[in-house]
Every structure is written in structure tokens, then in C-alpha cells.
Amino acid sequence: MTKYALFAPPNFIDALLLRVFAPETVNYVVWPFIQIGAVVTAVAVWALYASYLERKISAFMQARLGPMRVGKWGLLQPIADAVKLLTKEDMLPDKADPYIFRYAPYISVAATFITFAVVPFAPDWGVITDVNIGLLFILSVSSVGVLALILARWSSNSKYALLGGLRSSAQMVSYELAMGLSLIGPLMLARTLSMSGIVAAQAADGPLFYIFYQPLAFLLFLVAGIAENNRAPFDLPEAESELVAGFHTEYSGMRWSLFFMAEYAAMVVVSAVATVVFLGGWYFPGVRWLAGGFNNLYVLLSLLVFIVKMAVLLYVYFWLRWTFPRYRYDQLMDIGWKWLIPASLLNIVWTGIAVFTVQALDGWSGFQTIESFRRGVDLTWQGKAIMVAFGGVGVLLAGAMLATINRGSRDFNLKKQRRQVRLVAPPKGAPAVAATAAATATE
Amino acid sequence: MPLVNVPEPTWREKLKRFFMVDLIEGLKLTLKFNVGALTDKDSVKGYGIYTEQYPSVRPQVAPRFHGAPRLNMDPETHESLCIACNLCALACPEDCIDVIPMDIEIMVAGKPRKKKVLDEFIFDTSRCMFCALCQEACPTACLELTQEFELATYSRAGFVWNREMLEQGRESRKFEA
């Protein structure tokens, strides 16, 4: 808190709170509550307006206009939807387990909202809590969301829900592996699991984010994250054309919208993790200079940077959803086990080799690659060039390896599938009448 | 049974598969439409909004389109052109027109004469198939099928149009752009 002429309100509130409470209470109870309230409100509003964005973007991609009637450009449409959902009847299917059926949506929402506790939205007061196992915490808590889906499908006592839930649990188990493994590469560079620590490591390393050192890991994480969120093209658990609505077939009204909210909040979680780990979180070169010493302005600008980076990733979600058709189930399992997991394992080995090379070259005949290890690996420009080259080669290497592993696979090779399809129609040239005439002649 | 003979992929095709060129091209197409919808409103380059914005922008119907019926009036005297000849009702294959005439007394050259004029005209649009045979039968160009196409009502009785509706046109809510 160097200067606080500009954006005084947080400091003013702080001073007010300190009159009433002890400093420990203010720092560890009151401020966290304010932050939690702000984050929960922001995410809830996002979940509301994500449906609007989804409808608008899908409409634009299909050369339509989308919702236009409620409010200007249909901006009040989500509110109308929310009112509709709130006033809808809360249905409980016959023979459903009433307690589990009612509590499954809450587990789903809680599991996704808890993960926001460790996400660093901005420096200083933009962090709710900085746990030193932050990334691990996010991965473990977000996988509790699978439990909610399993409970929902089992308790609703419906065949479509059951199938959808089976698919989602299988899918989440397979993709969580690839997701966790793909994060190990950046962690080897950051040398910490703390979310703020990862951002600090990237800030200390200079203008390059980890996406340049780890493009392969970024791609893997993005694909695995989309699959983890059950979004198209991996939306097998709620494939409309096959399973009605998957695990939430039997849900209606507010409970259904809780699942909906959890899905969009989970999207934010995954893109927040991707932003922190690969895109440098709230860090952007020049922001501190732009803030000019005003701490609160610096925090707000960093928050803006974080939101912009996340918005790009969230747009990618919509973009992919309205471009690609859904995968077949066997293709989905193949992508998980035969493509993503080998590639992420390769990424770990390759990052290890890269880090080792950079360390080995450091100090070799006056060549310097590493400046310090103080907060993650801080590289000189030679070191950066080596790491970027390793990253680019890693992508090609992974592609070559996957092509080798899956050369016999027919799942994505349409040409190969077609080559082995047998014709059903009878061969031409020999009409049935001629055959009978020949048969009578022999007799 | 023979196998379908598909040629081996060339190196070019293999490389395209390896670098996922097709996926990227698909993404490019959707992005083009998304950007076009925001920047190119009138779809000049072909990537904008394509759909018809019906309530705000009314569509142009074809010149030979047959829509809602109308009884034309003399533009100067504002009297009905209908002479109650019943030819339209006879021409109608659906039998949905009912012409109800009445006799009025008029003075022609100082003598009282009877004249047959139109009292009521019933047109059932729910049974009409918009063939416009009535329009062709009309000797005074009174009955005409216009380009109006919004004929929906909330009740079955609303489909039956009387003389007033046919002459004045039905009230309907028009949306502004």
C-alpha cells in the first residue's frame, strides 16, 4: 500500500473494519468473506450470462441473430430464463431416491465453487487464499464433481440418466489422468504447486509465459479440460441425440439449473487454471509500470488482464462446441487413453530433458542460460530460446509418436475404415435370369 | 464380396492429417461467420446474418401472392364497388363466400325504382384456399386478394370476415424495426 489517493475505497473500508474488529479478524475473517461474496456473485452472474453468450455465439456462427426480444439485443433473456426456472415445478420421479436426488445438484455446485478459493485473480487482495498445494487442491476438489453426476444418475432411476452417468464417470476418470499429467511439465519449471507461486514464477521469468515453453502441455490440458467439463465435442454424457439429456434427464426447474450453473462454473475453473499455469495468470509485462505505483490500480489492472486471458479461453470453448461434431464413444476413450496420456507422459520426459539441457549448458564455456532459481526457473534469453525450441520440437515429436503408436488404429482414419468396408450389393454383370437359364441348360 | 477400392493416401494427405488442417479450416469458417455477424450486418461478403428478421423486417412476398381478401371501394365516393351480383360466390370452389343483397328504393328520372345493393358480405378465410377465382369472376374489380399474409386469430370465429373487416382491413399489431 504505497499510495492510496486513487481507488481509496478498499483502504477506507479496511480502516473502518479495523475500528470494529481486531486486525487478525479483519485479515482472516472479514476480508475473505467479502472476497468470497464477490467471487460467488461474479461466477453466478457469469453462469447466468454464459447461456446468453452460448446462444448468441452459436447463432452468429450459424448466421442467425439469436435472442433479440427480451431487452436490448435480448440482454434480459437470462433473467427471464431464471424466472422461468425458479417458478417451475420441482419434479421428483417415481421410485427415485428422494434424498440423493435432491442433494446431488448441491454437491455439483459446491465442488466447483470451492475451487475458486485458491484461484489468484489478481495480486495482493485479489487472492482469497494462497494454499501451497493450490493446483492439487483444484484437481482433487473438481473431481468431486464426478461424484455428484454419479449420484444424480443413480438416484434418478432412469435408463438415460444411468447411461449418461456411466459415460461421464468413465470419461472423467480417463481424462483426469491426462489433465493431471499435462500439468507436471509446467510445474517442473515453476517448482511450486501454489497458484500464486506459479504466476510469480512466470512473472520472474520475464515476458514469456509457459505456453511458449509448453505448447504441447497447453494443448493437452485444453482438450482434457473440455472433456472434463463434458462440453462438446466431448459431451457424450448429455448427448441429446442419444441420451435425451444424460445424467440430468430427470431434473427440472432450479435443480436442473444448478447442474447448468456447475457446468459453466467448471468451465471458468478450467480456464482459470489454464490461464494461471500457461498464460501467466494476472501477470502481463508493463502492467506494473502502467499502474504507476498505485497498488489498488495495479491490482485492478491485473484483474482485468486475468479476465481477458480467461475470456479468450472461454471463447475457445464456445468456438469448439459450435464447430466440431460429437465424437463416438470409442473415439472418446481412444483420445483419452491412446493419444492424450502417451503425449502427456512424453511431455514430462521431454520437459525433463529440456530442463536438464538448460542446466547442463549453463556455465559451459562462458554460456549462461539460467539467471537464478529463486522463484522458479529464471532463464536468460539464450535459455529462453532453448526452451521455446524444445517446446516446438516437443509438439512435433508428440505428433510423430502418436502417429506411430496409433498407426494401426482405425478410429479416426476414415479412409482406412472405408477401405475395409465390404459391399452389401451383389456384384454386377451376372443377372439373376441368366443364372437360372444356365442352370436349366445344365440340367 | 469385393472390398471397396480406395487409393492409398498421398504424402500431402498424410501431412494434412498430421497437422489437422481440416480441423483448423473448420474453426476458421465458424470464426469467419462469428466475426461477420458482428461486423458485416447486411451480409455483403456473405458471412453476416442470413435469416429473415420477420416481425421487425417484413418479407417481400411474390407479386402473384394471394393473401387476405379485400372489398375495394370507389376512391372518390367511398361507396362499395360491389354490385351484389353473386358471381364470386358461384365461382368459389370452396363455397366460402356468402353475398347477402338487399333492395333499396331509388328515384330514377322521377320514378321510384328498386335497386339491389350489397348488405353483408361473409368471407370464411379458414376455408379459403386463395385460388383467386372470385377475384377473376368479379366484374367490377371489387373483390381482391391482397398481399397481406397475417391471418392468424385466437378463435375459429375470427376467421370469418364480415363486410366491415373486408372493407377496412383487420386490425393487427405491427412490430417496429
XYZ file of C-alpha atoms in Angstrom:
620
model
C 0.000 0.000 0.000
C 2.350 2.681 -1.179
C -0.022 5.398 -2.342
C -3.746 5.322 -1.908
C -5.111 8.527 -3.325
C -6.608 6.685 -6.288
C -9.050 3.828 -5.642
C -9.215 4.548 -1.952
C -12.381 2.566 -1.111
C -10.652 -0.751 -0.186
C -8.290 1.067 2.162
C -11.150 3.129 3.539
C -13.196 0.004 4.240
C -10.123 -1.564 5.786
C -9.721 1.364 8.134
C -13.408 1.206 9.061
C -13.216 -2.514 9.762
C -10.115 -2.098 11.885
C -12.056 0.200 14.203
C -14.561 -2.564 14.946
C -12.549 -5.775 14.707
C -9.095 -6.919 15.655
C -6.541 -6.923 12.780
C -6.496 -10.757 12.719
C -10.276 -10.887 12.394
C -10.216 -8.349 9.583
C -7.474 -10.125 7.659
C -8.588 -13.707 8.118
C -12.390 -13.499 8.514
C -13.972 -10.310 7.199
C -11.949 -9.684 4.049
C -12.100 -13.334 2.934
C -15.872 -13.197 3.334
C -16.059 -10.085 1.168
C -13.824 -11.720 -1.442
C -15.835 -14.940 -1.388
C -19.043 -12.993 -1.797
C -17.641 -11.078 -4.744
C -16.327 -14.212 -6.453
C -19.512 -16.220 -5.912
C -21.625 -13.353 -7.236
C -19.374 -12.895 -10.249
C -19.416 -16.598 -11.075
C -23.185 -16.831 -10.621
C -23.710 -13.880 -12.955
C -21.311 -15.466 -15.412
C -23.261 -18.741 -15.240
C -26.425 -16.764 -15.955
C -24.969 -14.865 -18.875
C -22.974 -17.807 -20.223
C -26.241 -19.223 -21.515
C -26.863 -15.927 -23.309
C -23.349 -15.950 -24.753
C -23.729 -19.550 -25.794
C -26.944 -18.799 -27.634
C -25.589 -15.642 -29.219
C -22.286 -17.147 -30.361
C -23.963 -20.255 -31.701
C -26.423 -18.018 -33.540
C -23.672 -15.903 -35.070
C -21.757 -18.972 -36.174
C -24.909 -20.238 -37.870
C -25.652 -16.835 -39.489
C -28.587 -16.161 -37.155
C -29.226 -13.410 -34.630
C -30.095 -15.392 -31.506
C -32.248 -13.990 -28.674
C -33.320 -10.439 -29.565
C -36.754 -9.914 -27.976
C -36.227 -9.569 -24.203
C -34.458 -6.302 -23.599
C -31.971 -4.660 -25.930
C -30.333 -7.388 -28.078
C -32.045 -9.897 -25.773
C -29.808 -8.945 -22.864
C -32.526 -9.666 -20.306
C -33.160 -13.153 -21.722
C -31.115 -14.940 -18.994
C -33.191 -13.208 -16.317
C -36.404 -14.328 -17.991
C -34.976 -17.844 -18.154
C -34.032 -17.723 -14.482
C -37.531 -16.586 -13.506
C -38.993 -19.412 -15.563
C -36.705 -21.979 -13.938
C -37.393 -20.677 -10.436
C -41.142 -20.878 -10.863
C -41.086 -24.306 -12.482
C -42.313 -27.355 -10.609
C -39.631 -29.292 -8.787
C -40.295 -32.792 -10.093
C -39.303 -35.921 -8.197
C -39.546 -39.035 -10.363
C -41.431 -42.054 -9.106
C -39.088 -44.557 -7.407
C -36.223 -42.066 -7.338
C -34.144 -41.831 -4.195
C -35.527 -38.579 -2.802
C -32.596 -37.507 -0.630
C -29.752 -38.244 -3.028
C -31.767 -36.896 -5.924
C -32.240 -33.604 -4.109
C -28.698 -33.217 -2.819
C -26.714 -34.219 -5.919
C -27.027 -30.765 -7.588
C -25.761 -29.079 -4.421
C -22.665 -31.302 -4.365
C -22.053 -30.480 -8.001
C -22.271 -26.726 -7.432
C -20.318 -26.769 -4.179
C -17.482 -28.832 -5.673
C -16.983 -26.341 -8.481
C -17.400 -23.205 -6.379
C -14.944 -24.317 -3.664
C -12.125 -24.464 -6.221
C -12.329 -20.691 -6.697
C -10.874 -20.303 -3.196
C -7.326 -20.863 -4.416
C -7.517 -19.143 -7.802
C -5.370 -15.987 -7.801
C -7.475 -13.455 -9.690
C -5.021 -10.629 -9.091
C -2.057 -9.900 -6.808
C -2.442 -8.633 -3.229
C -6.131 -8.596 -2.310
C -7.140 -10.464 -5.472
C -6.196 -13.762 -3.823
C -8.679 -15.313 -1.416
C -6.233 -17.840 -0.029
C -2.825 -18.959 -1.185
C -2.551 -22.653 -0.360
C 0.838 -24.160 -1.119
C -0.857 -27.156 -2.789
C -3.302 -24.975 -4.730
C -3.189 -26.823 -8.025
C -3.544 -30.194 -6.331
C -6.489 -28.798 -4.356
C -8.242 -27.697 -7.542
C -7.700 -31.034 -9.261
C -8.919 -33.028 -6.267
C -11.951 -30.897 -5.442
C -13.112 -30.590 -9.035
C -13.045 -34.371 -9.323
C -15.616 -34.498 -6.510
C -17.975 -33.108 -9.155
C -17.957 -36.582 -10.743
C -19.492 -37.894 -7.553
C -22.428 -35.545 -7.998
C -23.027 -36.805 -11.524
C -22.850 -40.425 -10.384
C -25.258 -39.767 -7.505
C -27.626 -37.878 -9.798
C -27.741 -40.638 -12.371
C -28.122 -43.427 -9.843
C -30.784 -41.716 -7.782
C -32.978 -40.653 -10.695
C -33.713 -44.302 -11.543
C -33.895 -43.701 -15.272
C -32.178 -45.589 -18.068
C -30.996 -42.497 -19.934
C -29.636 -40.915 -16.786
C -27.893 -44.174 -15.918
C -26.203 -44.412 -19.308
C -25.217 -40.760 -19.235
C -23.778 -41.101 -15.763
C -21.825 -44.231 -16.706
C -20.341 -42.403 -19.637
C -19.494 -39.312 -17.657
C -17.766 -41.247 -14.881
C -15.713 -43.256 -17.390
C -14.870 -40.109 -19.319
C -13.866 -38.095 -16.285
C -11.677 -40.881 -14.906
C -9.822 -41.216 -18.211
C -9.375 -37.522 -18.843
C -8.395 -36.559 -15.318
C -5.230 -38.614 -15.785
C -4.203 -36.712 -18.888
C -5.160 -33.423 -17.254
C -3.028 -34.072 -14.170
C -0.089 -35.414 -16.165
C -0.084 -32.492 -18.590
C 0.298 -30.075 -15.656
C 3.511 -31.716 -14.466
C 5.632 -30.149 -17.233
C 4.876 -26.531 -16.225
C 5.243 -27.497 -12.579
C 8.801 -28.661 -13.276
C 9.535 -25.119 -14.445
C 7.573 -23.342 -11.717
C 8.826 -25.609 -8.906
C 5.739 -24.957 -6.825
C 2.106 -26.090 -6.603
C 0.880 -22.796 -5.208
C -1.220 -20.945 -7.775
C 0.215 -17.561 -6.816
C 3.656 -19.148 -6.854
C 3.203 -20.332 -10.439
C 2.186 -16.834 -11.509
C 5.106 -15.341 -9.614
C 7.486 -17.793 -11.277
C 6.244 -16.730 -14.706
C 6.432 -13.066 -13.730
C 10.005 -13.560 -12.532
C 10.942 -15.361 -15.744
C 10.146 -12.354 -17.900
C 7.797 -11.728 -20.784
C 7.405 -15.349 -21.951
C 4.612 -17.408 -20.402
C 4.722 -21.163 -20.016
C 2.581 -21.638 -23.115
C 5.713 -20.887 -25.174
C 7.799 -23.412 -23.252
C 4.988 -25.964 -23.007
C 2.716 -25.690 -26.062
C 2.092 -29.430 -26.044
C 1.050 -29.411 -22.403
C -1.263 -26.479 -23.091
C -2.997 -28.283 -25.949
C -3.314 -31.451 -23.884
C -4.687 -29.545 -20.922
C -7.192 -27.709 -23.092
C -8.516 -30.902 -24.689
C -8.605 -32.755 -21.385
C -10.263 -29.774 -19.716
C -13.010 -29.597 -22.313
C -13.596 -33.311 -21.931
C -13.568 -32.913 -18.149
C -16.316 -30.282 -18.375
C -18.459 -32.551 -20.573
C -18.532 -29.918 -23.282
C -18.868 -30.586 -26.983
C -17.184 -32.246 -28.832
C -16.845 -34.445 -25.744
C -20.407 -34.040 -24.448
C -21.123 -37.765 -24.517
C -22.720 -37.773 -21.018
C -25.506 -35.479 -22.194
C -25.626 -36.331 -25.863
C -29.062 -35.030 -26.800
C -29.475 -37.202 -29.836
C -28.795 -40.412 -27.947
C -29.474 -39.938 -24.253
C -32.133 -37.176 -24.059
C -30.100 -35.145 -21.580
C -27.804 -37.675 -19.921
C -27.434 -37.592 -16.169
C -29.834 -34.669 -15.662
C -32.664 -36.111 -17.735
C -34.993 -36.310 -14.741
C -34.120 -32.930 -13.279
C -36.263 -29.886 -13.815
C -36.519 -26.319 -12.630
C -33.952 -24.986 -10.204
C -32.187 -28.274 -9.619
C -31.517 -28.630 -13.312
C -30.237 -25.080 -13.459
C -27.849 -25.870 -10.585
C -26.231 -28.517 -12.785
C -26.175 -25.969 -15.557
C -24.503 -23.441 -13.288
C -21.966 -26.036 -12.157
C -21.086 -26.778 -15.778
C -20.396 -23.145 -16.611
C -18.574 -22.565 -13.332
C -16.413 -25.609 -14.050
C -15.588 -24.072 -17.418
C -14.354 -20.999 -15.578
C -12.296 -23.166 -13.214
C -10.562 -24.996 -16.043
C -9.867 -21.819 -17.967
C -8.632 -20.133 -14.779
C -6.192 -22.982 -14.196
C -5.070 -22.832 -17.827
C -4.633 -19.077 -17.506
C -2.608 -19.363 -14.322
C -0.414 -22.238 -15.404
C 0.123 -21.475 -19.084
C -0.829 -17.870 -19.775
C 0.854 -16.211 -16.818
C -2.256 -15.560 -14.702
C -2.659 -11.893 -13.842
C 0.883 -11.121 -14.989
C 1.412 -9.100 -18.141
C 4.609 -7.179 -18.912
C 4.152 -3.455 -18.399
C 1.108 -3.518 -16.151
C 3.063 -2.551 -13.065
C 4.616 0.352 -14.965
C 1.167 1.372 -16.253
C -0.245 1.446 -12.723
C 2.480 3.894 -11.780
C 2.850 2.889 -8.164
C -0.841 2.878 -7.263
C -1.269 -0.510 -5.636
C -5.031 -0.769 -5.984
C -4.895 0.318 -9.616
C -2.211 -2.325 -10.176
C -4.475 -4.971 -8.668
C -7.458 -3.888 -10.759
C -5.436 -3.821 -13.985
C -4.054 -7.266 -13.197
C -7.598 -8.477 -12.580
C -8.561 -7.117 -15.985
C -5.618 -8.918 -17.592
C -6.686 -12.148 -15.914
C -10.285 -11.750 -17.070
C -9.235 -11.007 -20.654
C -6.982 -14.057 -20.780
C -9.755 -16.203 -19.347
C -12.322 -14.763 -21.760
C -10.189 -15.856 -24.700
C -10.129 -19.410 -23.379
C -13.860 -19.360 -22.664
C -14.497 -18.221 -26.205
C -12.480 -21.211 -27.396
C -14.948 -23.405 -25.517
C -17.905 -21.961 -27.434
C -15.961 -21.916 -30.657
C -15.057 -25.584 -30.469
C -18.548 -26.558 -29.404
C -20.209 -24.997 -32.423
C -17.578 -26.199 -34.890
C -16.971 -29.868 -34.195
C -19.463 -32.714 -34.096
C -19.559 -35.083 -31.147
C -17.089 -37.959 -31.010
C -18.141 -41.561 -30.953
C -17.756 -43.259 -27.599
C -14.872 -45.496 -28.683
C -13.144 -42.479 -30.228
C -13.551 -40.619 -26.955
C -11.891 -43.408 -24.997
C -9.183 -43.632 -27.655
C -8.370 -39.942 -27.431
C -8.098 -40.242 -23.686
C -6.003 -43.379 -23.383
C -4.134 -43.727 -26.663
C -3.464 -40.100 -27.550
C -3.588 -37.760 -24.571
C -1.964 -39.930 -21.897
C 1.044 -41.057 -24.015
C 1.511 -37.470 -25.176
C 1.409 -36.127 -21.632
C 3.876 -38.792 -20.486
C 6.150 -37.804 -23.360
C 5.781 -34.193 -22.319
C 7.041 -34.991 -18.830
C 10.120 -36.785 -20.179
C 10.744 -34.101 -22.804
C 10.434 -31.280 -20.268
C 12.841 -33.147 -18.041
C 15.334 -33.375 -20.912
C 14.805 -29.677 -21.695
C 15.379 -28.586 -18.114
C 18.413 -30.857 -17.874
C 19.858 -29.460 -21.124
C 19.387 -25.903 -19.977
C 21.048 -26.680 -16.665
C 23.900 -28.594 -18.304
C 24.579 -25.800 -20.783
C 24.668 -23.223 -18.008
C 28.263 -22.222 -17.357
C 29.602 -24.269 -20.282
C 32.473 -22.177 -21.808
C 31.034 -18.864 -20.684
C 27.496 -19.697 -21.924
C 24.819 -18.638 -19.431
C 21.259 -19.942 -19.576
C 19.925 -19.595 -16.028
C 19.843 -16.377 -14.077
C 18.509 -17.747 -10.812
C 16.377 -20.460 -9.255
C 14.995 -18.080 -6.687
C 11.300 -18.179 -7.782
C 11.059 -20.939 -10.331
C 13.454 -21.293 -13.221
C 14.530 -17.809 -14.285
C 16.211 -18.010 -17.690
C 18.414 -15.719 -19.727
C 17.438 -15.106 -23.335
C 19.626 -17.976 -24.533
C 17.912 -20.247 -22.060
C 14.502 -18.971 -23.205
C 15.378 -19.673 -26.848
C 16.443 -23.210 -25.973
C 13.238 -23.830 -24.008
C 10.996 -22.444 -26.793
C 12.809 -24.615 -29.342
C 12.324 -27.631 -27.092
C 8.632 -26.786 -26.771
C 8.096 -26.549 -30.546
C 10.031 -29.744 -31.228
C 8.063 -31.429 -28.444
C 4.778 -30.865 -30.262
C 6.119 -32.401 -33.475
C 7.734 -35.221 -31.535
C 4.478 -35.984 -29.761
C 2.665 -35.955 -33.099
C 5.163 -38.376 -34.579
C 4.981 -40.627 -31.528
C 1.189 -40.668 -31.535
C 1.138 -41.393 -35.263
C 3.481 -44.312 -34.639
C 1.527 -45.679 -31.689
C -1.826 -45.359 -33.430
C -0.757 -46.279 -36.968
C -2.916 -49.417 -36.850
C -5.873 -47.621 -35.300
C -8.909 -47.205 -37.491
C -10.856 -44.924 -35.159
C -10.034 -41.626 -36.832
C -8.822 -42.932 -40.168
C -11.912 -42.696 -42.344
C -10.017 -43.830 -45.433
C -8.943 -46.970 -43.650
C -12.443 -47.549 -42.322
C -13.824 -47.229 -45.815
C -11.161 -49.476 -47.279
C -12.280 -52.317 -45.082
C -15.993 -51.901 -45.519
C -17.489 -54.766 -47.507
C -20.017 -54.071 -50.230
C -23.505 -55.353 -49.471
C -24.875 -55.136 -53.027
C -24.366 -58.209 -55.294
C -21.675 -57.978 -57.981
C -22.741 -56.533 -61.305
C -22.575 -58.272 -64.701
C -24.323 -61.529 -63.952
C -28.100 -61.044 -63.964
C -30.236 -63.471 -61.987
C -32.179 -64.584 -65.113
C -29.022 -65.673 -66.939
C -28.015 -67.739 -63.919
C -31.306 -69.656 -63.935
C -31.067 -70.178 -67.738
C -27.570 -71.591 -67.306
C -28.868 -73.821 -64.525
C -31.687 -75.206 -66.735
C -29.256 -75.758 -69.630
C -27.034 -77.927 -67.465
C -29.991 -79.945 -66.344
C -17.775 -59.841 -51.805
C -15.167 -57.345 -53.003
C -13.601 -54.660 -50.855
C -14.092 -51.043 -51.846
C -11.004 -49.930 -53.658
C -9.772 -46.697 -52.106
C -6.345 -45.427 -53.150
C -3.636 -45.094 -50.533
C -3.421 -41.546 -49.123
C -0.709 -39.459 -50.703
C 2.007 -37.778 -48.662
C 0.179 -34.497 -48.978
C -2.973 -36.005 -47.498
C -0.977 -37.663 -44.742
C 0.679 -34.373 -43.828
C -2.698 -32.638 -43.851
C -3.973 -35.244 -41.433
C -0.891 -34.950 -39.250
C -1.212 -31.189 -38.852
C -5.027 -31.374 -38.515
C -5.565 -28.935 -41.371
C -9.215 -29.883 -41.747
C -9.987 -29.114 -38.118
C -8.315 -25.730 -38.403
C -10.232 -24.948 -41.581
C -13.492 -25.757 -39.804
C -12.559 -23.435 -36.960
C -11.675 -20.727 -39.456
C -15.089 -20.988 -41.098
C -17.050 -20.608 -37.862
C -14.835 -17.737 -36.753
C -15.435 -16.020 -40.079
C -19.189 -16.255 -39.566
C -18.912 -15.030 -35.984
C -16.862 -12.010 -36.985
C -19.117 -11.426 -39.991
C -22.236 -11.391 -37.825
C -20.738 -8.624 -35.702
C -19.115 -6.501 -38.424
C -20.901 -7.289 -41.679
C -24.541 -6.759 -40.643
C -26.095 -6.795 -44.103
C -24.101 -9.846 -45.177
C -22.328 -8.066 -48.018
C -19.436 -10.535 -48.053
C -21.736 -13.448 -47.364
C -20.668 -14.086 -43.761
C -23.249 -11.976 -41.942
C -26.746 -12.687 -40.646
C -28.666 -14.660 -43.233
C -32.035 -15.226 -41.596
C -35.195 -13.220 -42.230
C -35.939 -10.808 -39.347
C -39.679 -11.257 -39.724
C -41.542 -9.132 -37.182
C -39.125 -6.218 -37.483
C -38.433 -6.546 -41.201
C -41.448 -7.679 -43.206
C -40.679 -10.063 -46.037
C -41.318 -9.220 -49.681
C -43.917 -11.662 -50.946
C -44.098 -12.707 -54.585
C -46.096 -10.436 -56.939
C -48.643 -13.171 -57.624
C -49.092 -13.993 -53.944
C -52.720 -14.276 -52.831
C -53.411 -13.237 -49.292
C -56.181 -11.676 -47.269
C -59.362 -10.694 -49.193
C -60.473 -7.111 -49.522
C -63.577 -5.367 -50.881
C -62.478 -2.344 -52.857
C -64.369 0.920 -52.680
C -64.743 3.752 -55.109
C -61.869 6.066 -54.234
C -63.982 9.210 -54.844
C -67.402 8.410 -53.460
C -66.236 5.792 -50.896
C -69.087 3.548 -51.862
C -68.622 -0.157 -52.330
C -67.868 -1.245 -55.849
C -69.753 -4.447 -55.161
C -72.973 -4.798 -57.130
C -74.056 -7.930 -55.248
C -74.062 -9.999 -58.427
C -73.099 -13.167 -56.508
C -70.650 -14.246 -59.245
C -67.821 -14.622 -56.736
C -69.886 -16.918 -54.557
C -70.719 -19.018 -57.613
C -67.065 -19.130 -58.703
C -65.785 -20.161 -55.307
C -64.861 -23.871 -55.333
C -64.793 -23.958 -51.544
C -68.135 -22.251 -51.187
C -66.775 -19.890 -48.580
C -68.330 -16.650 -49.826
C -71.789 -15.526 -48.838
C -73.200 -12.416 -50.571
C -76.316 -11.033 -48.888
C -78.030 -8.396 -51.027
C -80.864 -6.060 -50.179
C -83.255 -3.891 -52.180
C -83.331 -0.158 -51.775
C -85.676 2.421 -53.238
C -84.060 4.969 -55.504
C -85.552 7.632 -57.736
C -84.628 7.263 -61.403
C -85.986 10.100 -63.624
C -88.594 10.997 -61.042
C -89.872 7.453 -60.706
C -89.256 5.175 -57.704
C -87.219 2.121 -58.627
C -85.850 -0.786 -56.718
C -82.079 -1.359 -56.731
C -80.199 -4.409 -55.487
C -77.197 -3.408 -53.353
C -74.844 -5.205 -51.039
C -75.995 -5.612 -47.468
C -73.471 -8.025 -45.982
C -70.518 -9.971 -47.326
C -69.305 -13.046 -45.457
C -65.877 -14.467 -46.327
C -64.660 -17.519 -44.439
C -60.839 -17.324 -44.605
C -60.419 -20.615 -42.765
C -61.904 -22.475 -45.729
C -60.413 -20.261 -48.433
C -57.598 -21.817 -50.449
C -56.587 -18.474 -52.019
C -57.127 -19.574 -55.609
C -58.407 -16.085 -56.543
C -61.144 -17.428 -58.811
C -63.504 -14.986 -57.060
C -61.172 -12.151 -57.951
C -61.286 -13.198 -61.591
C -65.067 -13.563 -61.558
C -65.658 -10.109 -60.117
C -66.940 -7.793 -62.922
C -66.238 -4.558 -61.051
C -62.779 -5.392 -59.660
C -64.244 -5.128 -56.189
C -63.133 -8.358 -54.519
C -59.376 -8.716 -54.474
C -56.901 -10.972 -52.711
C -54.199 -8.688 -51.321
C -50.585 -9.352 -50.326
C -51.440 -9.451 -46.608
C -50.467 -12.770 -45.077
C -51.030 -12.393 -41.332
C -54.366 -14.183 -40.979
C -53.930 -15.949 -37.652
C -56.551 -15.366 -34.972
C -57.220 -16.640 -31.489
C -60.640 -18.179 -32.266
C -62.304 -20.084 -35.031
C -64.961 -17.372 -35.343
C -62.206 -14.847 -36.030
C -61.579 -16.457 -39.380
C -64.976 -15.403 -40.689
C -64.668 -11.891 -42.084
C -67.675 -9.631 -42.476
C -68.141 -6.683 -44.792
C -66.589 -4.187 -42.420
C -63.439 -6.237 -41.996
C -63.211 -6.812 -45.719
C -63.540 -3.120 -46.481
C -61.463 -1.650 -43.685
C -58.942 -4.418 -43.229
C -58.427 -6.289 -39.989
C -56.635 -4.723 -37.048
C -53.287 -6.377 -36.475
C -50.315 -5.445 -34.356
C -47.354 -4.372 -36.460
C -43.878 -4.573 -34.962
C -41.470 -1.747 -35.495
C -37.933 -2.456 -36.629
